[in-house]
XYZ file of C-alpha atoms in Angstrom:
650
model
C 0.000 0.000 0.000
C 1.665 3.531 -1.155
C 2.294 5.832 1.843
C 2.219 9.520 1.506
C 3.982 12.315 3.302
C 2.812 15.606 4.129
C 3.947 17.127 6.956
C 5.429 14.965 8.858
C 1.692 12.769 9.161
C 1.711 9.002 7.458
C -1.141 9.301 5.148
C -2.340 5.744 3.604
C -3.696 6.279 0.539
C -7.197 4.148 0.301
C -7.530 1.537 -2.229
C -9.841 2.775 -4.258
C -12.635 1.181 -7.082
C -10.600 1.427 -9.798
C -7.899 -0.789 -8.333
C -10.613 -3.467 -6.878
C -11.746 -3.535 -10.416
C -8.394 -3.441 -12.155
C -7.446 -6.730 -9.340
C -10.872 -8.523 -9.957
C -10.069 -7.866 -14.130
C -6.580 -9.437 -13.535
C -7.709 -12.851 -11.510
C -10.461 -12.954 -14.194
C -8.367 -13.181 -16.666
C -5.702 -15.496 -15.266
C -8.641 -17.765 -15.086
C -9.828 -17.113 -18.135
C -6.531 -18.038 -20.428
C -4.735 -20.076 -17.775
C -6.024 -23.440 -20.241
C -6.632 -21.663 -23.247
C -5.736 -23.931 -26.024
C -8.196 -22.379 -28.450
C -11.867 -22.993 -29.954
C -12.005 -26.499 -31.411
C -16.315 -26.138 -31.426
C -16.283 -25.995 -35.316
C -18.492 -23.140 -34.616
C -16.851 -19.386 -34.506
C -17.305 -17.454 -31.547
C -17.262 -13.843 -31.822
C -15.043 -12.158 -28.656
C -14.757 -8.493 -30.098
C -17.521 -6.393 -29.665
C -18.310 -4.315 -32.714
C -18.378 -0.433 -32.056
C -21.527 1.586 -33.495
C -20.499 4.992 -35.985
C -20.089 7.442 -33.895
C -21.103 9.975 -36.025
C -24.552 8.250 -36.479
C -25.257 7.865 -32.353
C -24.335 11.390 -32.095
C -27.212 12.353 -34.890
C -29.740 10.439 -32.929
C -28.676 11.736 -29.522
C -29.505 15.423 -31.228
C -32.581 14.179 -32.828
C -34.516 12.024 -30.259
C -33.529 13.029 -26.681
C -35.415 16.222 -26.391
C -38.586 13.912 -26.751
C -37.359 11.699 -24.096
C -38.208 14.322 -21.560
C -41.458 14.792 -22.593
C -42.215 11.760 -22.290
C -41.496 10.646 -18.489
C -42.683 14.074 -16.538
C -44.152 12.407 -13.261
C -44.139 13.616 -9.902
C -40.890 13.601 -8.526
C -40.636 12.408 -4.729
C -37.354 13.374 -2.544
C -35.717 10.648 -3.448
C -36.100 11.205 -7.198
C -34.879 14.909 -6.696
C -31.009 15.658 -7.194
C -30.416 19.349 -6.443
C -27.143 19.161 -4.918
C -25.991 16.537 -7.336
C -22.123 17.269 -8.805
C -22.642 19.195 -11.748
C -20.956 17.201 -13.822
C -22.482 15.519 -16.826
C -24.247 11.722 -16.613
C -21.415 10.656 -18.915
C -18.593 11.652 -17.029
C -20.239 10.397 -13.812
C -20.901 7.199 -15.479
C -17.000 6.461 -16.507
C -16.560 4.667 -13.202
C -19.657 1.972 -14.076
C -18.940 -1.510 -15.248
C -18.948 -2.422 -18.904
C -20.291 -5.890 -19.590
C -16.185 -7.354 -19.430
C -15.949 -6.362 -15.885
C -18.553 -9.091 -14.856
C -17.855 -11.758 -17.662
C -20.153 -11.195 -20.625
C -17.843 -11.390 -23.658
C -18.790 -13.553 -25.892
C -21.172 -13.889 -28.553
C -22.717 -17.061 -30.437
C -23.596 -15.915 -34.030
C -21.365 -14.971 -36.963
C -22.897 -12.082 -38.142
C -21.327 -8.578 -38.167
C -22.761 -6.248 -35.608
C -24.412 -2.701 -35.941
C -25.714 0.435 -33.771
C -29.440 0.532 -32.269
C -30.807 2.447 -29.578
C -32.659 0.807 -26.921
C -35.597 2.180 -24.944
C -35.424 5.694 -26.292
C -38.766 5.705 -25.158
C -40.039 3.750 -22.125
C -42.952 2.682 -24.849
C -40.415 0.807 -27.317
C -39.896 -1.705 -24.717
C -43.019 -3.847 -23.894
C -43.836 -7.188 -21.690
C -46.342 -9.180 -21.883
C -46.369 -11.944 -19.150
C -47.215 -15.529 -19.757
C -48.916 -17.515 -17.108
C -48.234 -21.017 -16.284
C -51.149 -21.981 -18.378
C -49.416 -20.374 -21.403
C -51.943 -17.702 -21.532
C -50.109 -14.860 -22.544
C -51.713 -11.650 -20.054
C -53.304 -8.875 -22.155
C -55.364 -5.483 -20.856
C -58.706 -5.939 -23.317
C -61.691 -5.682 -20.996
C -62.044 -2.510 -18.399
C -65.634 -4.603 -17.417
C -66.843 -5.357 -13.816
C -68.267 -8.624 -13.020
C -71.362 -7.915 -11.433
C -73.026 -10.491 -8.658
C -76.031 -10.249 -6.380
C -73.906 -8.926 -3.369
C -72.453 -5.749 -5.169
C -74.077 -2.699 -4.376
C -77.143 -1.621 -5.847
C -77.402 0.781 -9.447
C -78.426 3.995 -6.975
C -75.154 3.905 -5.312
C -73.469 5.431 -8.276
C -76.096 7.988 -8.917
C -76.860 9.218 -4.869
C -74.070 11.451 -4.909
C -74.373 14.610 -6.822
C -71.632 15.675 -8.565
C -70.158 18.569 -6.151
C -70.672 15.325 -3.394
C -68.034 13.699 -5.725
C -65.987 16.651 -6.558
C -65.177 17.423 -2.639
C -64.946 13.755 -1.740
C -62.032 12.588 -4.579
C -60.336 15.975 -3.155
C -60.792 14.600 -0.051
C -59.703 10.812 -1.386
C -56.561 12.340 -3.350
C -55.711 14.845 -0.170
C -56.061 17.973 -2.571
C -57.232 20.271 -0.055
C -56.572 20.362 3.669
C -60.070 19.394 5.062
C -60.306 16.526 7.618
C -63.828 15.493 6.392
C -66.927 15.915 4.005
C -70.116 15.955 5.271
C -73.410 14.944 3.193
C -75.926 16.372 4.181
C -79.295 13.440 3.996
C -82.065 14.791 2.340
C -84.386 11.993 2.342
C -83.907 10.844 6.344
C -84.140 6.947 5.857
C -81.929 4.131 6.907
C -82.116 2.578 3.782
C -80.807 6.156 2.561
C -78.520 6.663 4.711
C -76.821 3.068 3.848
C -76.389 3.948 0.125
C -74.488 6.822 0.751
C -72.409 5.081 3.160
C -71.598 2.378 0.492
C -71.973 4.466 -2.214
C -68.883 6.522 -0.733
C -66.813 3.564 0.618
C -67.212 2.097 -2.996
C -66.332 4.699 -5.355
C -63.367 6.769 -2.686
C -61.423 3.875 -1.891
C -60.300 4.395 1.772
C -62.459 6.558 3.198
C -64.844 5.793 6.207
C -67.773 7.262 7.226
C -70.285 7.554 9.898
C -73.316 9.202 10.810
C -73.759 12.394 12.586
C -77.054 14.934 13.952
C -76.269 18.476 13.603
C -78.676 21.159 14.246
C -81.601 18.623 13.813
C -79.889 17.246 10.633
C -78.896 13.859 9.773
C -75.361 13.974 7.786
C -72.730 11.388 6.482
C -69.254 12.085 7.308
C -66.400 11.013 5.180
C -63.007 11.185 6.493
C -59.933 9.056 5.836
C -59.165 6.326 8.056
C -56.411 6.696 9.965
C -53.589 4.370 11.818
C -54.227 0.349 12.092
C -57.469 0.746 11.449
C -56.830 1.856 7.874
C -54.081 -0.865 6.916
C -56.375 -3.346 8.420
C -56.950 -6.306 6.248
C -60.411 -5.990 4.682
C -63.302 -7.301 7.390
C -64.622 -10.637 6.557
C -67.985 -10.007 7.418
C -68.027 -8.151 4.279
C -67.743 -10.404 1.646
C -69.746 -12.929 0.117
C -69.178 -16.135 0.735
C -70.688 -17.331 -2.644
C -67.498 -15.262 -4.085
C -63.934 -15.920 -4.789
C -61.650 -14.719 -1.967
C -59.402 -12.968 -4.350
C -59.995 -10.780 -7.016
C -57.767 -11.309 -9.544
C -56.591 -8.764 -12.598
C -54.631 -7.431 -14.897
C -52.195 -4.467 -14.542
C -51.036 -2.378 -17.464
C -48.141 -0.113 -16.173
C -45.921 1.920 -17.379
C -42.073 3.523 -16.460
C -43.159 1.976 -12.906
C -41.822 -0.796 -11.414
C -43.549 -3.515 -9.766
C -42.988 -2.847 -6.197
C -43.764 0.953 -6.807
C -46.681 0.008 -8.357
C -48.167 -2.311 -5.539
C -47.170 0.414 -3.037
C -49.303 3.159 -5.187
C -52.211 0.887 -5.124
C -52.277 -0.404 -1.776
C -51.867 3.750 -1.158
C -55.136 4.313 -2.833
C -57.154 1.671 -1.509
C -55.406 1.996 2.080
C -54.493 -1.604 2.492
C -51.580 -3.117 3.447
C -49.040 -4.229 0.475
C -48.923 -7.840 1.377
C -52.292 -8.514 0.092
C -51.066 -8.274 -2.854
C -49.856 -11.527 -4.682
C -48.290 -11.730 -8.247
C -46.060 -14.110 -10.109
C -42.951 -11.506 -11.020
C -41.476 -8.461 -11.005
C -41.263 -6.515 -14.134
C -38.594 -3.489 -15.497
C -39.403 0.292 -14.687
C -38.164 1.559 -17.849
C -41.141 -0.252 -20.111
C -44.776 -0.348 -20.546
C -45.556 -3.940 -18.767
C -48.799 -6.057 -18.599
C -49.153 -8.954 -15.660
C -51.507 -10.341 -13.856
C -52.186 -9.350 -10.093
C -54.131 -10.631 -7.467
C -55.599 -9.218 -4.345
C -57.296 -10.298 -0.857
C -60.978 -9.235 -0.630
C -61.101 -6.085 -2.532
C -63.787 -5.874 -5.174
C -63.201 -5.234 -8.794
C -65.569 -2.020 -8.622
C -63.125 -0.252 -6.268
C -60.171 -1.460 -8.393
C -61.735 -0.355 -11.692
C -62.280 3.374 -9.945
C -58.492 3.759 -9.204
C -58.491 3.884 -13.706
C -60.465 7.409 -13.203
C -57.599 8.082 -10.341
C -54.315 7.090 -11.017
C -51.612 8.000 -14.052
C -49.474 5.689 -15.469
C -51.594 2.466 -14.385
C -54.926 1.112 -15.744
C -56.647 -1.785 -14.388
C -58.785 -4.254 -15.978
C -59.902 -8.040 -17.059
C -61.345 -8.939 -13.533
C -62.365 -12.276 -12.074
C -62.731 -13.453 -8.456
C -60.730 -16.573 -7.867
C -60.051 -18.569 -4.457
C -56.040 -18.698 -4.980
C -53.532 -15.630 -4.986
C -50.670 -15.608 -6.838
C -47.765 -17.168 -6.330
C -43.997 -15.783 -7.711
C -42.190 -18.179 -10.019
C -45.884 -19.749 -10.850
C -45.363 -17.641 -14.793
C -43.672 -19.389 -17.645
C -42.242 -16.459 -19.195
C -42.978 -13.111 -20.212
C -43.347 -12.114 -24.069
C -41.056 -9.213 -25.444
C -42.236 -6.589 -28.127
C -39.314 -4.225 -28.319
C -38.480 -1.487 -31.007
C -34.741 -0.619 -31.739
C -34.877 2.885 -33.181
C -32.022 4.249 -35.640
C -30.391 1.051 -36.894
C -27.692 0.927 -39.331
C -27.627 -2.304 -40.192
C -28.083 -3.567 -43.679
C -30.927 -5.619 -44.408
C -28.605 -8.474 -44.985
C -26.661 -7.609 -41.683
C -30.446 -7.688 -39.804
C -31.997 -11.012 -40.992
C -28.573 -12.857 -40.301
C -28.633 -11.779 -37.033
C -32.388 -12.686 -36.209
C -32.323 -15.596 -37.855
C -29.232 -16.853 -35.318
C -31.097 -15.599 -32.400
C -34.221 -17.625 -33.818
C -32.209 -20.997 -34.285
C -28.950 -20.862 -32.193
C -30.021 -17.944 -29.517
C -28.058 -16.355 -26.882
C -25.635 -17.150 -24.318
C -27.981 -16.598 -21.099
C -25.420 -14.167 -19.393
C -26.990 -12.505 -16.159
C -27.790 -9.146 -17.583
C -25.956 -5.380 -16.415
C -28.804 -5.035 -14.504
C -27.796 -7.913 -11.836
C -24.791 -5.919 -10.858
C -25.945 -2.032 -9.643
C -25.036 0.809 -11.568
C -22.291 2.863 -9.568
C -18.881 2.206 -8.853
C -19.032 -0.338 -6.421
C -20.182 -3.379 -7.823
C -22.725 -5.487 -5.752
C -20.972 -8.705 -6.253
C -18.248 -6.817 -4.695
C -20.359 -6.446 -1.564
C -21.285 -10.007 -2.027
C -17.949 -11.322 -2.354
C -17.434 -10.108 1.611
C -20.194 -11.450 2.800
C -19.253 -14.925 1.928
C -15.686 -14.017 3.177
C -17.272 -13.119 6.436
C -15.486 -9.857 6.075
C -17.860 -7.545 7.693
C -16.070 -4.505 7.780
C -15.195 -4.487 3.897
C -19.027 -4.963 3.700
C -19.834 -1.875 6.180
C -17.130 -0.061 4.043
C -18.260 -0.735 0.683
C -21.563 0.344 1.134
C -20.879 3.295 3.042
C -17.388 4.814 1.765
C -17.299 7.606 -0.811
C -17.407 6.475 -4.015
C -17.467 8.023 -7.910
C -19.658 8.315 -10.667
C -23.362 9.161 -10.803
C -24.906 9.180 -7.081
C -27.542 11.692 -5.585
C -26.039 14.394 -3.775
C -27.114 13.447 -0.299
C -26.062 10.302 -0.911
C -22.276 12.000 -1.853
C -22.948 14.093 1.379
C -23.646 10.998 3.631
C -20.701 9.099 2.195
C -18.188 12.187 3.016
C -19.515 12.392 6.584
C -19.095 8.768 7.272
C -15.727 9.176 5.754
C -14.452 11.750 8.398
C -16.469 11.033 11.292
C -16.926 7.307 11.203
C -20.309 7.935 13.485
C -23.697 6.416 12.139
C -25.629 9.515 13.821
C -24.028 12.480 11.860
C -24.021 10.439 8.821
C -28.117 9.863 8.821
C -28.360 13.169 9.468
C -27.482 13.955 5.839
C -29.520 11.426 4.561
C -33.496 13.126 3.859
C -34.396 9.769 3.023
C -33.864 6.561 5.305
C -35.032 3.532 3.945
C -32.170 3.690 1.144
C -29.750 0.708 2.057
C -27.180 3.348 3.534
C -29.643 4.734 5.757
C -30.890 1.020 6.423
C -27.105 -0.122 7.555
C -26.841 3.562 9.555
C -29.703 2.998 11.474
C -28.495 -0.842 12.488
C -24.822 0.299 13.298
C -26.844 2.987 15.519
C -28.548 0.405 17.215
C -26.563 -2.181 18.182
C -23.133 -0.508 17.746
C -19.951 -0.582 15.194
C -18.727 -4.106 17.230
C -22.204 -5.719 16.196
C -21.889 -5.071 11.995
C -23.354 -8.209 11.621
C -26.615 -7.430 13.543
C -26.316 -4.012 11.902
C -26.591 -5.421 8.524
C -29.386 -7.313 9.298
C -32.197 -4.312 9.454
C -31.444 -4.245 5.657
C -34.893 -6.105 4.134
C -33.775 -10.082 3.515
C -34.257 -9.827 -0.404
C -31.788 -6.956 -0.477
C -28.851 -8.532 1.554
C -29.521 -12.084 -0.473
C -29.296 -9.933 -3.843
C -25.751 -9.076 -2.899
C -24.478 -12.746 -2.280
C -26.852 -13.587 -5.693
C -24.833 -11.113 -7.714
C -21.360 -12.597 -6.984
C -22.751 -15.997 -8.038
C -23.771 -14.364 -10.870
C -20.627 -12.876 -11.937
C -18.784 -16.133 -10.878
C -21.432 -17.689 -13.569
C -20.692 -15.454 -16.158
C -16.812 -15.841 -16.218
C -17.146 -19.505 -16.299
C -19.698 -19.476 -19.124
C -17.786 -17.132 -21.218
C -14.661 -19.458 -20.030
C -16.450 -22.652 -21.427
C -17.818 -21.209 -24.988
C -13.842 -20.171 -25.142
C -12.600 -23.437 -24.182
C -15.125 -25.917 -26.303
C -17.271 -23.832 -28.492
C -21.440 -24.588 -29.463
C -21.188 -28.023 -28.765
C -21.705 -30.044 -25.743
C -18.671 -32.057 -24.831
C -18.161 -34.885 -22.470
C -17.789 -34.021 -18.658
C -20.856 -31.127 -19.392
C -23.727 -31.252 -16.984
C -27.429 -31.748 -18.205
C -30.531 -31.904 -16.071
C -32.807 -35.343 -15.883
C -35.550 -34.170 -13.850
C -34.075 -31.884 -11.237
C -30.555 -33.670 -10.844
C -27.763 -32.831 -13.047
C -25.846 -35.517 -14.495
C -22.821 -35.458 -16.531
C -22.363 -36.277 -19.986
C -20.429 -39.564 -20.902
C -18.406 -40.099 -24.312
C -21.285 -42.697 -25.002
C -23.890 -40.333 -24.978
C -22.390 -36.764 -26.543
C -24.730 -37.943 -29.840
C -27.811 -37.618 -27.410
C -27.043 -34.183 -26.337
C -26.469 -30.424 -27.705
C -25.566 -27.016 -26.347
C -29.277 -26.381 -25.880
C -28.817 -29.111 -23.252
C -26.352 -27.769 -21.124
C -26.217 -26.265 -17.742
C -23.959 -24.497 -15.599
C -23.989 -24.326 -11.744
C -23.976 -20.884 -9.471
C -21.323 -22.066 -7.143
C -23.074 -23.951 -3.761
C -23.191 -26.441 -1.035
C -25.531 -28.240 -3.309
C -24.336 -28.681 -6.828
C -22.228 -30.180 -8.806
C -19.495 -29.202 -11.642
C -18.230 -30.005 -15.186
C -15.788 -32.513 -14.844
C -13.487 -30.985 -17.421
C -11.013 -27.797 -17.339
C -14.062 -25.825 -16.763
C -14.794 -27.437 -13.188
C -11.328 -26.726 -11.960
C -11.573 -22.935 -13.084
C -14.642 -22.832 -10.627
C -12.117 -23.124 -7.872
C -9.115 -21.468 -9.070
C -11.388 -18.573 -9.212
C -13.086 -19.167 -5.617
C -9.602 -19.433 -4.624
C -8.915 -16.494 -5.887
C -11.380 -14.992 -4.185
C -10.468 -16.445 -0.629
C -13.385 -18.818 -1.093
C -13.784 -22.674 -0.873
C -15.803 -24.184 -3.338
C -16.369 -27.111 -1.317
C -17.704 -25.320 1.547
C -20.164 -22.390 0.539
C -22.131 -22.866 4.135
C -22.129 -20.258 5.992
C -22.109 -19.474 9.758
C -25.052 -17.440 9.053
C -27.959 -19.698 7.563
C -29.282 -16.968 5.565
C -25.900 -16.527 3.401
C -25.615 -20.148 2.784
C -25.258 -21.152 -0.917
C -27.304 -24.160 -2.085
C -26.123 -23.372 -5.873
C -28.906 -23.817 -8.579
C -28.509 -24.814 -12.589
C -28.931 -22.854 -15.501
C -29.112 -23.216 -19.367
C -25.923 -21.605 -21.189
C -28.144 -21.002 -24.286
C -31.220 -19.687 -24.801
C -33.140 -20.287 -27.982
C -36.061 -17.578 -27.881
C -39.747 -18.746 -29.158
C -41.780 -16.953 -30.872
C -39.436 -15.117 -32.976
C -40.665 -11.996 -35.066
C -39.394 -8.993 -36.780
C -39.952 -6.489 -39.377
C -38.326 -2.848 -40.064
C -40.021 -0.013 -40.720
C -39.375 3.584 -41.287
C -39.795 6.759 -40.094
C -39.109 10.644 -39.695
C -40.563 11.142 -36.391
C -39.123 9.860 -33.300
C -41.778 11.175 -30.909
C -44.315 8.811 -32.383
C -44.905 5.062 -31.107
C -44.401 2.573 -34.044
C -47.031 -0.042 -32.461
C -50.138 0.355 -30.589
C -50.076 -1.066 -27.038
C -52.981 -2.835 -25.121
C -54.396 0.641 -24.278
C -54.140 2.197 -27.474
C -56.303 -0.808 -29.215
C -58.645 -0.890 -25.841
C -59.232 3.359 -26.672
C -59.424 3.158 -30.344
C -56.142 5.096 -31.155
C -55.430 5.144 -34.811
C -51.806 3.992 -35.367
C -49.859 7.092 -37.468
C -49.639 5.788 -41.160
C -45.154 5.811 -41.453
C -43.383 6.350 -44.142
C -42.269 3.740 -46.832
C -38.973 5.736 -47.146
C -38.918 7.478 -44.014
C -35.573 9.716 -42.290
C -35.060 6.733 -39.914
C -35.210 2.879 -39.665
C -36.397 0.848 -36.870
C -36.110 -2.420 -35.862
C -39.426 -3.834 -34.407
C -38.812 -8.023 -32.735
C -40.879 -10.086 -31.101
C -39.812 -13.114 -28.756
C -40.593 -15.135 -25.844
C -38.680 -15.733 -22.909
C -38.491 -17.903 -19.797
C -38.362 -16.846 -16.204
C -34.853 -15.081 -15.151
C -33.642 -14.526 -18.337
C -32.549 -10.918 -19.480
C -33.953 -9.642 -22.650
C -30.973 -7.601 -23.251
C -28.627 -10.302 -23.063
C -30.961 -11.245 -26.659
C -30.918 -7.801 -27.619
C -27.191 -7.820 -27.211
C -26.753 -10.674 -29.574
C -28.538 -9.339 -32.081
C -26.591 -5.918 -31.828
C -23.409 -7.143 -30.931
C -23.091 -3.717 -28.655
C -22.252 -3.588 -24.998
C -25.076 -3.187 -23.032
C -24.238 -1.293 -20.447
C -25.227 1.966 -19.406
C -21.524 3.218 -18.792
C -20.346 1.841 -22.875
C -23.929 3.282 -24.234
C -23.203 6.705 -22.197
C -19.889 6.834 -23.820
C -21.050 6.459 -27.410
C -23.343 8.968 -26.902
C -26.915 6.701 -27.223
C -30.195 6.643 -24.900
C -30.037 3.141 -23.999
C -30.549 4.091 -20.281
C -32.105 1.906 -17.929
């Protein structure tokens, strides 16, 4: 370690990203060509990744990102907000992000020379449809309510006059700062006064009401219900028993993430999120159709949150007796436009046709790893090590590249005063991972990192340990494909059932690439018994693991290991190009536009711009732009797209 002096004071001179990454790079690729003896597949394997015309990217940076902006104006909560960001631009920031080498992706399987696209320039070029376990693929056609005996009567959608329903959805949406609405009951009957009551409750999703004399008058008081009361799960007593317990639907969404959009509902209807159910999480940065299901909340006060909410539109009900249950989908269906292309038509059925019959290696996608410049398999990596202070330092120490600026502000506090109190203090919003790990090393001290790290949620401390599986995966993929090409080879591990076996000489005729899997390292798999299965430890040795025992002390960060396919043949396969001059305009109509009538805009035959529109199919925990990738032959992430001056941003 380099030692500095100034003054007569021994400065040590942190190591910083950039060498972590530079020493990770240099084991990886000791690993990588230690056995090298070249590819004897018969097959070629492209290694070089072909770089887009500059000149071209910069021409659609100037055309199309002006439009971008447009496009995505939302409200912007705290954490959204950057104001005391570094000035300096998103490019330069993102220098210090990974490129797909740093976490193993660099090969590719097809032949075909590569060309420039550009990737979700708007959220609405990038579409998923998901596909139940029935096969069903989910689509938003039908905004109907199925109607039984139990819902409420016809008159409870026509009691309220319209200034009722003005001042209650102000009330519902907290526009104004009143604690209540009263209605005042005209015609004084019980029966009256009960279809106001529902006639409220069902249209203004989480309010209450009750009954109330004033001067001689009998009124209705809506108000919003407040503490446990409102998160309650829904009362029992309520709901028919001749119907489903769940009502099921689907939910068109778009530039929102799952999560986000499950917390926006369950805002609205003033539930608690875990009555939610659904079978997986889909992208932000797309327009995405699933299916959702929910505890004892009718369709009628689902449909109503369509008149309320932006972004989200809810529809297709049915009343089942099951939720949902994640992993349950078989895959999710892709409709994605790549706008700008330079490829030759030549150049552009080559490459779909390979992704139709050979497909793509089934790299974990940039997405897997974070975006700043500490990777998360980093933070993984010392978890498994049981190094708890590199894992309190890596989340916590200052770091470069493109961060908010109270993050920046935390970071440099934390830096210089080591104490969890002063750093929250910069931090306006808590339940970010720093403030998570802040608010543990607050609690039960900075000898007790362990316990510390343990407020974070489960799923978000497993992610870490998942990600340096992940990258372990992808070097030893792209290590095999270099070693033995598209072919499977003795010693290669295929699944019978649920148990991985390994291939014999006798039996390589049975057998092709499409057949093979690779383990994420574990206490419960298995390994190639060829070069490749001895690179699994040099490189777990390498990283001051053993690959023979990935239990840890902790149950939680324990490593069973799973199997996965190394190539991916896509179904469903489609494509066209089409033109156009205009890059503010969508080039296919989505569930919402057919379900309102929207004309599509007629385009061009020989328009300023061409467009690649593809179609494909997917299964679970595969990355679409590991496929897109293939077919481009580009680096996919957002630090190489930055750099050449695109929009593909996440």
């Amino acid at each position: 370690m380099e030692t500095v002096e100034m003054n007569s004071v021994s400065l040590k001179r942190p190591r910083s990203e950039d060498d972590v990454a530079n020493a990770d790079e240099i084991k990886r690729q000791k690993i990588l060509e230690k056995s090298k003896t070249g590819n004897d597949s018969g097959q070629s394997v492209e290694t070089v990744t072909e770089q887009p015309d500059k000149s071209l990217l910069e021409d659609a940076k100037n055309e199309m990102i002006p439009n971008e902006e447009n496009e995505e104006q939302e409200d912007e909560e705290l954490e959204d907000s950057d104001e005391d960001g570094d000035p300096e631009s998103f490019a330069d920031m993102m220098k210090h992000g990974l490129t797909e080498s740093d976490v193993g992706i660099t090969k590719f399987v097809s032949s075909h020379k590569g060309f420039s696209g550009i990737l979700k320039e708007r959220y609405s070029d990038f579409v998923v449809h998901e596909i139940g376990k029935d096969g069903r693929v989910s689509h938003l056609d039908d905004f109907s309510v199925p109607v039984d005996d139990e819902d409420p009567s016809e008159e409870t959608f026509t009691v309220l006059s319209d200034e009722d329903k003005q001042r209650l959805e102000e009330l519902q949406l907290l526009k104004n700062k009143e604690a209540s609405v009263a209605i005042e009951v005209i015609e004084d009957t019980k029966e009256k006064r009960t279809v106001i009551h529902q006639a409220v409750k069902s249209l203004f999703p989480g309010l209450e009401t009750k009954t109330e004399d004033r001067d001689g008058k009998k009124y209705i008081i809506a108000y919003h219900a407040a503490g446990k009361k409102a998160l309650a799960n829904p009362r029992k007593h309520s709901w028919p028993k001749s119907r489903g317990n769940y009502c099921h639907f689907v939910l068109y969404k778009e530039n929102k993430d799952t999560m986000d959009a499950i917390n926006v509902l369950s805002k609205f209807l003033r539930v608690k999120p875990n009555i939610f159910s659904y079978m997986g999480t889909k992208d932000k940065r797309a327009i995405t159709v699933q299916e959702i299901a929910v505890l004892r909340i009718t369709a009628q006060r689902l449909a109503h949150l369509n008149k309320c909410l932006m972004n989200f539109k809810l529809g297709n009900f049915s009343y089942k007796n099951h939720p949902l249950k994640l992993g349950e989908l078989q895959g999710n269906h892709f409709t994605v436009v790549l706008r700008n292309i330079t490829g030759t038509d030549d150049q552009i059925e080559q490459a779909m046709h390979s992704l139709r019959e050979i497909g793509f290696i089934n790299y974990y996608g940039m997405q897997r790893f974070g975006t700043t410049a500490v990777p998360t398999y980093q933070i993984g990596r010392a978890i498994l090590q049981n190094n708890w202070n590199e894992v309190m330092d890596l989340i916590l120490k200052p770091r470069p590249g493109a961060e908010k600026g109270y993050l920046v502000k935390c970071r440099e506090e934390w830096a210089k005063t080591k104490d969890p109190a002063t750093a929250l203090k910069k931090l306006p919003v808590k339940r970010c991972v720093e403030g998570q790990l802040l608010r543990g090393l607050l609690k039960y001290g900075m000898k007790n990192i362990i316990s510390a790290f343990g407020i974070i949620p489960r799923n978000n401390r497993l992610m870490y340990i998942h990600s340096y599986q992940s990258y372990v995966w992808n070097n030893m993929v792209s290590k095999r494909i270099e070693e033995y090409g598209l072919r499977a080879v003795p010693g290669d591990l295929i699944l019978k059932g649920a148990t991985a076996v390994h291939i014999e000489e006798g039996d390589i005729d049975n057998y092709t690439i499409h057949d093979v899997v690779m383990p994420l390292p574990g206490f419960d798999v298995i390994y190639p018994k060829h070069k490749i299965g001895e690179a699994y430890k040099e490189m777990l040795v390498a990283d001051n693991l053993d690959i023979n025992n990935m239990r840890h002390k902790i149950r939680d960060y324990s490593l069973s290991g799973a199997y996965r396919k190394i190539i991916i043949r896509p179904q469903n396969v489609n494509w066209e190009v089409v033109s156009y001059d205009d890059p503010r305009i969508p080039l296919f109509p989505t569930d919402l536009d057919k379900l309102e009538g929207k004309p599509l805009p007629v385009l061009p035959t020989d328009g300023k711009f061409r467009a690649l529109k593809m179609e494909f199919s997917l299964p679970p925990s595969t990355y679409a732009t590991m496929a897109i990738r293939e077919v481009l032959k580009m680096d996919t992430s957002i630090k190489n797209q930055t750099q050449l001056n695109t929009t593909w941003l996440r």
